[in-house]
Amino acid sequence: MRTLRLTMAQALVKYLAAQRIEHQGRELPLFEGIFAIFGHGNVAGLGEALYHAQDRLPTLRAHNEQTMAHAAIAFAKANGRRRLMAATSSIGPGATNMVTAAALAHANRLPILLLPGDTFATREPDPVLQQVEHFGDPGITVNDCFRPVSRFFDRITRPEQLLTSLPQAIAILLDPEHCGPATLALPQDVQTFAYDYPAHFFTPRVHRIRRPQPDPHELEEALATLARAERPLIIAGGGVHYAGACERLAELARMRGVPVAETQAGKGALPDAHPCAVGAIGVTGSAAANRLAEQADVILAVGTRLQDFTTGSRALFERQDLSLVTLNVGRFDSLKHHALPLTGDALDGLAALDAGLGEWRAADAWREQAGSLKREWAEVVSRVTADEGRELPTDAQVIGAVNRQAGDDGTVVCAAGGLPGELHKLWQAAGPGSYHVEYGFSCMGYEIAGGLGVKMAHPEREVFVMVGDGSYLMHNSELATSVMLGHKLIVVVLDNRGFGCINRLQQATGGAGFNNLLEDCRTVPQGAPKLDFAAHARALGCQAESVRGIQALEQALRRARQADTTYVIALDTDPRPSTAEGGAWWEVAVPEVSEREQVREAYTGYREAKRRQYR
């Protein structure tokens, strides 16, 4: 058997570079590249191996370990989980910085290969710089923090362990059901150890995403349930995008006259102009979708994990005679909410349902009601997103301006705070690829890095990042990376001087304004400084300007479109208003005992709302 004598790090890099994927009718490298911030735990081993493979596995330098991993995750999401990136850090804080990103990927079922450096397997120089010692277990390192937030975890303590562990990691990354982060902790000494690897281990391999087929008996039950429906509703989740099922869903909905509501991850599966698209559902849903959800007799949930924002904390689907059918590639998700499961691929599952439904269509009155509610909601969106000439515009009005300038080739990127809720309600998606919001983990600091990942995946699109001042201040360093790599972003910073979303939630649950808006925080007597976000962005190499009002914002957005590098636009906004129309209850616990009358009133309302929850 022919062998190649390589270090563990060299073998790892050679294997990753040999992996291919069949994607959109083409054979492409599975890994676009690897984000790396080097330190003593990975520079001499993995770093040296990457240096010699730059033509096959490009190495990209970022400015923060968490956000470089966010960019890698966004790249995978924007590619429908079919093309990936890896991220490597040194031991210690470099590794733990990536734990948050691992949790984000785990919550959102998104793939990333994490390669944190680890302490010496030999333990000869212990304790090394940045090592955290556990007195009762010397085998524990900070990388054990990755275990609960990884779909696959291994610590490579011998170079030959790659032969079995690395293929398993790749399999998890590409598995439609178990997809999520895979972590290989790499002790810095083992990275440099050599082994005679079999040459066939590095033979190029073309991967294809498997499509689990629905069980015939589950399909028969689902068809019987749908055939009885007069008021059906489809909920489209992220799985519709990942299965490449958007066109199939759009055609089924049109032919059968079934309204389609969308989760955060599912938004954009149907373009807003589609006659059956009724908008977002749940806590941040449209009035149209939520009204239909309350009245539906059968709900078909496709590719969604049915989290609390989708179900109104289990209070939105109120009808006692409601039948819930879940088409999901994951058994874990298809069994939620006592649903009738249809476990399988969304594309093939929808095709099987369509083929088995014969001449069935939703009732005429139901289709007419859905159309009427859609038109009413469109009027609401038009009204709340219109420019009223306010000096401090609302989030909704800023969204309207960005939406008008985004066009069909734009992608909006956002993550945490009040903006994702307003975007879910109000953004008029042009179709698949136009909407990219991370709300499974709702991670502040994802926005700019996520925009970078989306732009890397789709350089032909204009990427519009919408971010609040609080999230911008948490993680903005990848602006410099976007300029350095030539991946242009258009970033709109909404400065409401604080954490406006949580301030509104605080007051909605009876609390006083406290420690969220800067005016309610402990500061020096003269108050918190007014920050110049445009000047800061220019210091990072961007083009930037500050504007006032919606008209000036739209003019700046047109200038940004013409720019050839990342362009940041900052404007002051009002932290208090949010769109009152639409939405559903969200369970946020309220104290049973408080000195504040407002809290006691909120608790009474909370207890009343909980009575509507189904178990």
Coordinates of N, CA and C in Angstrom, one line a residue, residues 309-468:
F309 N -41.2 31.5 18.7 CA -41.6 32.6 17.9 C -42.5 32.2 16.8
T310 N -42.4 31.0 16.3 CA -43.3 30.6 15.2 C -44.7 30.2 15.7
T311 N -44.8 29.6 16.9 CA -46.1 29.1 17.4 C -46.7 30.1 18.4
G312 N -46.1 31.3 18.6 CA -46.6 32.2 19.6 C -46.6 31.6 21.0
S313 N -45.4 31.0 21.3 CA -45.2 30.3 22.5 C -46.3 29.3 22.8
R314 N -46.6 28.5 21.8 CA -47.7 27.5 21.8 C -49.1 28.0 22.1
A315 N -49.3 29.2 21.7 CA -50.7 29.8 21.9 C -51.3 30.2 20.6
L316 N -50.7 30.1 19.5 CA -51.2 30.7 18.3 C -52.2 29.7 17.6
F317 N -51.8 28.4 17.6 CA -52.7 27.4 17.0 C -53.7 26.9 18.0
E318 N -54.8 27.7 18.1 CA -55.8 27.5 19.2 C -56.9 26.5 18.9
R319 N -57.2 26.2 17.7 CA -58.3 25.4 17.4 C -58.2 24.0 17.9
Q320 N -59.2 23.5 18.6 CA -59.2 22.1 19.2 C -59.1 21.1 18.1
D321 N -59.7 21.4 16.9 CA -59.8 20.4 15.8 C -58.7 20.6 14.8
L322 N -57.7 21.3 15.2 CA -56.6 21.5 14.2 C -55.7 20.3 14.1
S323 N -55.4 20.0 12.9 CA -54.4 18.9 12.6 C -53.1 19.5 12.1
L324 N -52.0 19.1 12.8 CA -50.7 19.6 12.4 C -49.9 18.5 11.8
V325 N -49.4 18.7 10.6 CA -48.6 17.7 9.8 C -47.2 18.4 9.7
T326 N -46.2 17.7 10.0 CA -44.8 18.2 9.9 C -44.0 17.4 8.9
L327 N -43.6 18.1 7.8 CA -42.7 17.5 6.9 C -41.3 18.0 7.2
N328 N -40.5 17.1 7.7 CA -39.2 17.6 8.2 C -38.2 16.4 8.0
V329 N -37.0 16.8 7.6 CA -36.0 15.7 7.4 C -35.5 15.1 8.7
G330 N -35.7 15.9 9.8 CA -35.3 15.4 11.1 C -36.4 14.8 11.9
R331 N -36.2 13.6 12.4 CA -37.3 13.0 13.2 C -37.5 13.8 14.5
F332 N -36.4 14.4 15.0 CA -36.6 15.2 16.3 C -37.5 16.3 16.1
D333 N -37.5 17.0 14.9 CA -38.3 18.1 14.7 C -39.7 17.7 14.2
S334 N -39.8 16.6 13.5 CA -41.1 16.2 12.9 C -42.1 15.7 14.0
L335 N -41.6 15.4 15.2 CA -42.5 14.9 16.2 C -42.9 15.9 17.2
K336 N -42.5 17.2 17.0 CA -42.8 18.2 18.0 C -44.3 18.6 17.9
H337 N -44.8 19.1 19.0 CA -46.2 19.6 19.1 C -47.2 18.5 18.8
H338 N -46.9 17.3 19.1 CA -47.8 16.2 18.9 C -48.3 16.1 17.5
A339 N -47.4 16.4 16.6 CA -47.8 16.5 15.2 C -47.9 15.1 14.5
L340 N -48.5 15.1 13.4 CA -48.5 13.9 12.6 C -47.2 14.0 11.7
P341 N -46.2 13.1 12.0 CA -44.9 13.3 11.3 C -44.9 12.8 9.9
L342 N -44.2 13.5 9.1 CA -43.9 13.0 7.7 C -42.4 13.3 7.6
T343 N -41.6 12.3 8.0 CA -40.1 12.5 8.1 C -39.5 12.2 6.7
G344 N -38.9 13.3 6.2 CA -38.2 13.1 4.9 C -37.8 14.4 4.3
D345 N -37.2 14.3 3.1 CA -36.7 15.5 2.4 C -37.9 16.4 2.0
A346 N -37.7 17.7 2.1 CA -38.8 18.6 1.8 C -39.1 18.6 0.3
L347 N -38.1 18.6 -0.6 CA -38.4 18.6 -2.0 C -39.2 17.4 -2.4
D348 N -38.7 16.2 -2.1 CA -39.3 15.0 -2.5 C -40.6 14.8 -1.7
G349 N -40.7 15.2 -0.5 CA -41.9 15.1 0.3 C -43.0 16.0 -0.3
L350 N -42.7 17.2 -0.7 CA -43.8 18.0 -1.3 C -44.2 17.4 -2.6
A351 N -43.3 16.9 -3.4 CA -43.6 16.2 -4.7 C -44.6 15.0 -4.4
A352 N -44.3 14.2 -3.4 CA -45.1 13.1 -3.1 C -46.5 13.5 -2.6
L353 N -46.6 14.6 -1.8 CA -47.9 15.1 -1.4 C -48.7 15.6 -2.6
D354 N -48.0 16.4 -3.4 CA -48.7 16.9 -4.6 C -49.2 15.8 -5.5
A355 N -48.4 14.8 -5.7 CA -48.8 13.7 -6.6 C -50.0 12.9 -6.0
G356 N -50.1 12.8 -4.7 CA -51.1 12.0 -4.0 C -52.4 12.8 -3.7
L357 N -52.5 14.1 -4.0 CA -53.6 14.8 -3.6 C -54.7 14.9 -4.7
G358 N -54.4 14.4 -5.8 CA -55.4 14.4 -6.9 C -55.9 15.7 -7.3
E359 N -57.2 15.9 -7.3 CA -57.8 17.2 -7.6 C -58.1 18.1 -6.4
W360 N -57.6 17.7 -5.3 CA -57.9 18.5 -4.1 C -57.4 19.9 -4.2
R361 N -58.2 20.8 -3.7 CA -57.8 22.2 -3.5 C -58.4 22.8 -2.3
A362 N -57.9 23.8 -1.8 CA -58.5 24.5 -0.6 C -59.8 25.1 -1.0
A363 N -60.7 25.3 0.0 CA -62.0 25.9 -0.3 C -61.9 27.3 -0.9
D364 N -62.8 27.6 -1.8 CA -62.8 28.9 -2.5 C -62.9 30.0 -1.5
A365 N -63.7 29.9 -0.5 CA -63.9 30.9 0.5 C -62.6 31.2 1.3
W366 N -61.9 30.1 1.6 CA -60.6 30.2 2.3 C -59.6 30.9 1.4
R367 N -59.5 30.6 0.2 CA -58.6 31.3 -0.7 C -58.9 32.8 -0.8
E368 N -60.2 33.1 -0.9 CA -60.6 34.5 -1.0 C -60.3 35.2 0.3
Q369 N -60.5 34.6 1.4 CA -60.1 35.2 2.7 C -58.6 35.5 2.8
A370 N -57.8 34.5 2.4 CA -56.4 34.7 2.4 C -56.0 35.9 1.5
G371 N -56.6 36.0 0.3 CA -56.2 37.1 -0.5 C -56.6 38.4 0.0
S372 N -57.8 38.5 0.7 CA -58.2 39.7 1.3 C -57.3 40.1 2.4
L373 N -57.0 39.2 3.3 CA -56.1 39.5 4.4 C -54.7 39.9 3.9
K374 N -54.2 39.3 2.8 CA -52.9 39.7 2.2 C -53.0 41.1 1.8
R375 N -54.0 41.5 1.1 CA -54.2 42.9 0.6 C -54.2 43.9 1.8
E376 N -55.0 43.5 2.8 CA -55.0 44.4 4.0 C -53.7 44.6 4.7
W377 N -52.9 43.5 4.7 CA -51.6 43.6 5.4 C -50.6 44.4 4.5
A378 N -50.8 44.3 3.2 CA -49.9 45.1 2.3 C -50.2 46.6 2.5
E379 N -51.4 47.0 2.8 CA -51.7 48.4 3.1 C -51.0 48.8 4.4
V380 N -51.0 47.9 5.4 CA -50.3 48.2 6.7 C -48.8 48.4 6.4
V381 N -48.2 47.5 5.7 CA -46.8 47.6 5.4 C -46.5 48.9 4.7
S382 N -47.3 49.2 3.7 CA -47.1 50.5 3.0 C -47.1 51.7 3.9
R383 N -48.1 51.7 4.8 CA -48.3 52.8 5.7 C -47.2 53.0 6.7
V384 N -46.8 51.9 7.4 CA -45.8 52.0 8.5 C -44.4 52.2 8.0
T385 N -44.1 51.8 6.7 CA -42.8 51.9 6.2 C -42.6 53.2 5.4
A386 N -43.7 54.0 5.2 CA -43.6 55.2 4.4 C -42.8 56.3 5.2
D387 N -42.2 57.2 4.4 CA -41.5 58.3 5.0 C -42.4 59.4 5.4
E388 N -42.4 59.7 6.7 CA -43.3 60.7 7.3 C -42.5 62.0 7.5
G389 N -41.3 62.0 7.1 CA -40.5 63.2 7.3 C -40.0 63.4 8.8
R390 N -40.0 62.3 9.6 CA -39.6 62.4 11.0 C -38.1 62.7 11.0
E391 N -37.7 63.5 12.0 CA -36.2 63.7 12.2 C -35.6 62.5 12.8
L392 N -36.3 61.8 13.6 CA -35.9 60.5 14.1 C -36.8 59.4 13.6
P393 N -36.5 58.8 12.5 CA -37.4 57.8 11.9 C -37.5 56.5 12.7
T394 N -38.5 55.7 12.5 CA -38.7 54.5 13.2 C -37.9 53.4 12.4
D395 N -37.7 52.3 13.1 CA -37.1 51.1 12.4 C -37.8 50.7 11.2
A396 N -39.2 50.8 11.2 CA -40.0 50.4 10.1 C -39.8 51.3 8.9
Q397 N -39.6 52.6 9.1 CA -39.4 53.5 8.1 C -38.0 53.3 7.4
V398 N -37.0 53.0 8.2 CA -35.7 52.7 7.7 C -35.7 51.4 6.9
I399 N -36.5 50.4 7.3 CA -36.6 49.2 6.6 C -37.2 49.5 5.2
G400 N -38.3 50.3 5.2 CA -38.9 50.6 4.0 C -38.0 51.3 3.0
A401 N -37.1 52.2 3.5 CA -36.1 52.8 2.6 C -35.1 51.8 2.0
V402 N -34.6 51.0 2.9 CA -33.6 50.0 2.4 C -34.3 49.0 1.5
N403 N -35.5 48.6 1.8 CA -36.2 47.6 0.9 C -36.5 48.2 -0.5
R404 N -36.8 49.5 -0.5 CA -37.0 50.1 -1.9 C -35.7 50.2 -2.7
Q405 N -34.6 50.4 -2.0 CA -33.3 50.5 -2.7 C -32.7 49.1 -3.0
A406 N -33.1 48.1 -2.3 CA -32.4 46.8 -2.4 C -32.7 46.1 -3.8
G407 N -33.9 46.3 -4.3 CA -34.3 45.7 -5.6 C -34.2 44.2 -5.6
D408 N -34.3 43.6 -6.7 CA -34.3 42.2 -6.9 C -32.9 41.5 -6.6
D409 N -31.8 42.3 -6.7 CA -30.5 41.7 -6.5 C -29.9 42.0 -5.1
G410 N -30.8 42.5 -4.2 CA -30.3 42.8 -2.9 C -30.6 41.6 -1.9
T411 N -29.7 41.5 -0.9 CA -29.9 40.6 0.2 C -29.8 41.4 1.5
V412 N -30.8 41.3 2.3 CA -30.7 42.0 3.6 C -30.2 41.0 4.7
V413 N -29.3 41.5 5.5 CA -28.7 40.6 6.6 C -28.9 41.3 7.9
C414 N -29.3 40.5 8.9 CA -29.6 41.1 10.2 C -29.5 39.9 11.2
A415 N -29.6 40.2 12.5 CA -29.5 39.2 13.5 C -30.4 39.5 14.7
A416 N -29.9 40.3 15.7 CA -30.5 40.4 17.0 C -31.1 41.8 17.2
G417 N -32.0 41.9 18.2 CA -32.6 43.1 18.6 C -34.0 43.3 18.0
G418 N -34.5 44.5 17.9 CA -35.8 44.7 17.4 C -35.9 44.6 15.9
L419 N -34.7 44.9 15.2 CA -34.8 44.9 13.7 C -35.2 43.5 13.1
P420 N -34.8 42.4 13.6 CA -35.3 41.1 13.0 C -36.8 41.0 13.0
G421 N -37.4 41.4 14.1 CA -38.8 41.3 14.2 C -39.5 42.2 13.2
E422 N -39.1 43.5 13.1 CA -39.6 44.4 12.1 C -39.4 43.9 10.7
L423 N -38.2 43.4 10.4 CA -37.9 42.8 9.1 C -38.8 41.6 8.8
H424 N -39.0 40.7 9.7 CA -39.8 39.6 9.5 C -41.2 40.0 9.1
K425 N -41.7 41.0 9.8 CA -43.1 41.5 9.5 C -43.1 42.2 8.2
L426 N -42.1 43.1 7.9 CA -42.3 44.2 6.9 C -41.5 44.0 5.7
W427 N -40.4 43.3 5.7 CA -39.5 43.2 4.5 C -40.3 42.5 3.4
Q428 N -40.3 43.1 2.2 CA -40.9 42.5 1.1 C -39.9 41.7 0.3
A429 N -39.8 40.4 0.5 CA -38.7 39.6 0.0 C -38.9 39.4 -1.5
A430 N -37.9 39.5 -2.3 CA -37.9 39.3 -3.7 C -37.9 37.8 -4.1
G431 N -37.6 36.9 -3.1 CA -37.5 35.5 -3.4 C -36.3 34.9 -2.7
P432 N -36.0 33.6 -3.0 CA -34.9 33.0 -2.3 C -33.6 33.8 -2.5
G433 N -32.8 33.9 -1.4 CA -31.6 34.6 -1.4 C -31.7 36.0 -1.1
S434 N -32.9 36.6 -0.9 CA -33.0 38.0 -0.7 C -33.1 38.3 0.8
Y435 N -33.2 37.3 1.7 CA -33.4 37.6 3.1 C -32.6 36.6 3.9
H436 N -31.7 37.2 4.7 CA -30.8 36.4 5.5 C -30.7 37.0 6.9
V437 N -31.5 36.4 7.8 CA -31.6 36.9 9.2 C -31.3 35.7 10.1
E438 N -30.3 35.9 11.0 CA -30.0 34.8 12.0 C -30.9 35.1 13.2
Y439 N -31.9 34.2 13.4 CA -32.7 34.4 14.6 C -32.9 33.2 15.4
G440 N -32.2 32.1 15.1 CA -32.3 30.9 15.9 C -31.6 31.1 17.2
F441 N -30.4 31.8 17.1 CA -29.6 32.1 18.3 C -29.7 33.6 18.7
S442 N -30.2 34.4 17.7 CA -30.4 35.8 17.9 C -29.1 36.4 18.5
C443 N -28.0 36.3 17.8 CA -26.7 36.6 18.3 C -26.2 38.0 17.9
M444 N -26.2 39.0 18.8 CA -25.6 40.3 18.5 C -24.2 40.1 18.1
G445 N -23.8 40.9 17.0 CA -22.5 40.8 16.5 C -22.4 39.9 15.3
Y446 N -23.5 39.2 14.9 CA -23.4 38.4 13.7 C -23.5 39.2 12.4
E447 N -24.2 40.4 12.5 CA -24.6 41.1 11.3 C -23.5 41.4 10.3
I448 N -22.5 42.1 10.7 CA -21.5 42.5 9.7 C -20.7 41.3 9.2
A449 N -20.3 40.4 10.2 CA -19.6 39.2 9.8 C -20.5 38.3 8.9
G450 N -21.8 38.2 9.2 CA -22.7 37.4 8.4 C -22.8 38.0 7.0
G451 N -22.9 39.4 6.9 CA -22.9 40.0 5.6 C -21.7 39.6 4.8
L452 N -20.5 39.6 5.4 CA -19.3 39.2 4.7 C -19.4 37.8 4.2
G453 N -20.0 36.9 5.0 CA -20.1 35.5 4.5 C -21.1 35.4 3.3
V454 N -22.2 36.2 3.4 CA -23.2 36.2 2.3 C -22.5 36.7 1.0
K455 N -21.8 37.8 1.2 CA -21.1 38.4 0.0 C -20.1 37.4 -0.6
M456 N -19.4 36.7 0.2 CA -18.5 35.7 -0.3 C -19.2 34.6 -1.1
A457 N -20.4 34.2 -0.6 CA -21.2 33.2 -1.3 C -21.8 33.7 -2.6
H458 N -22.2 35.0 -2.6 CA -22.9 35.5 -3.7 C -22.4 36.9 -4.0
P459 N -21.2 37.0 -4.6 CA -20.6 38.3 -4.9 C -21.4 39.1 -5.9
E460 N -22.3 38.5 -6.7 CA -23.1 39.2 -7.6 C -24.2 40.0 -7.0
R461 N -24.5 39.7 -5.7 CA -25.6 40.4 -5.1 C -25.1 41.6 -4.3
E462 N -26.0 42.6 -4.1 CA -25.7 43.7 -3.2 C -26.2 43.3 -1.8
V463 N -25.3 43.3 -0.9 CA -25.6 42.8 0.5 C -25.8 44.1 1.4
F464 N -27.0 44.2 1.9 CA -27.4 45.2 2.8 C -27.4 44.7 4.3
V465 N -26.5 45.2 5.1 CA -26.5 44.8 6.5 C -27.2 45.9 7.3
M466 N -28.2 45.5 8.1 CA -28.9 46.4 8.9 C -28.5 46.0 10.4
V467 N -28.0 47.0 11.1 CA -27.5 46.7 12.5 C -27.7 47.9 13.4
G468 N -28.1 47.6 14.6 CA -28.3 48.7 15.6 C -26.9 49.1 16.2

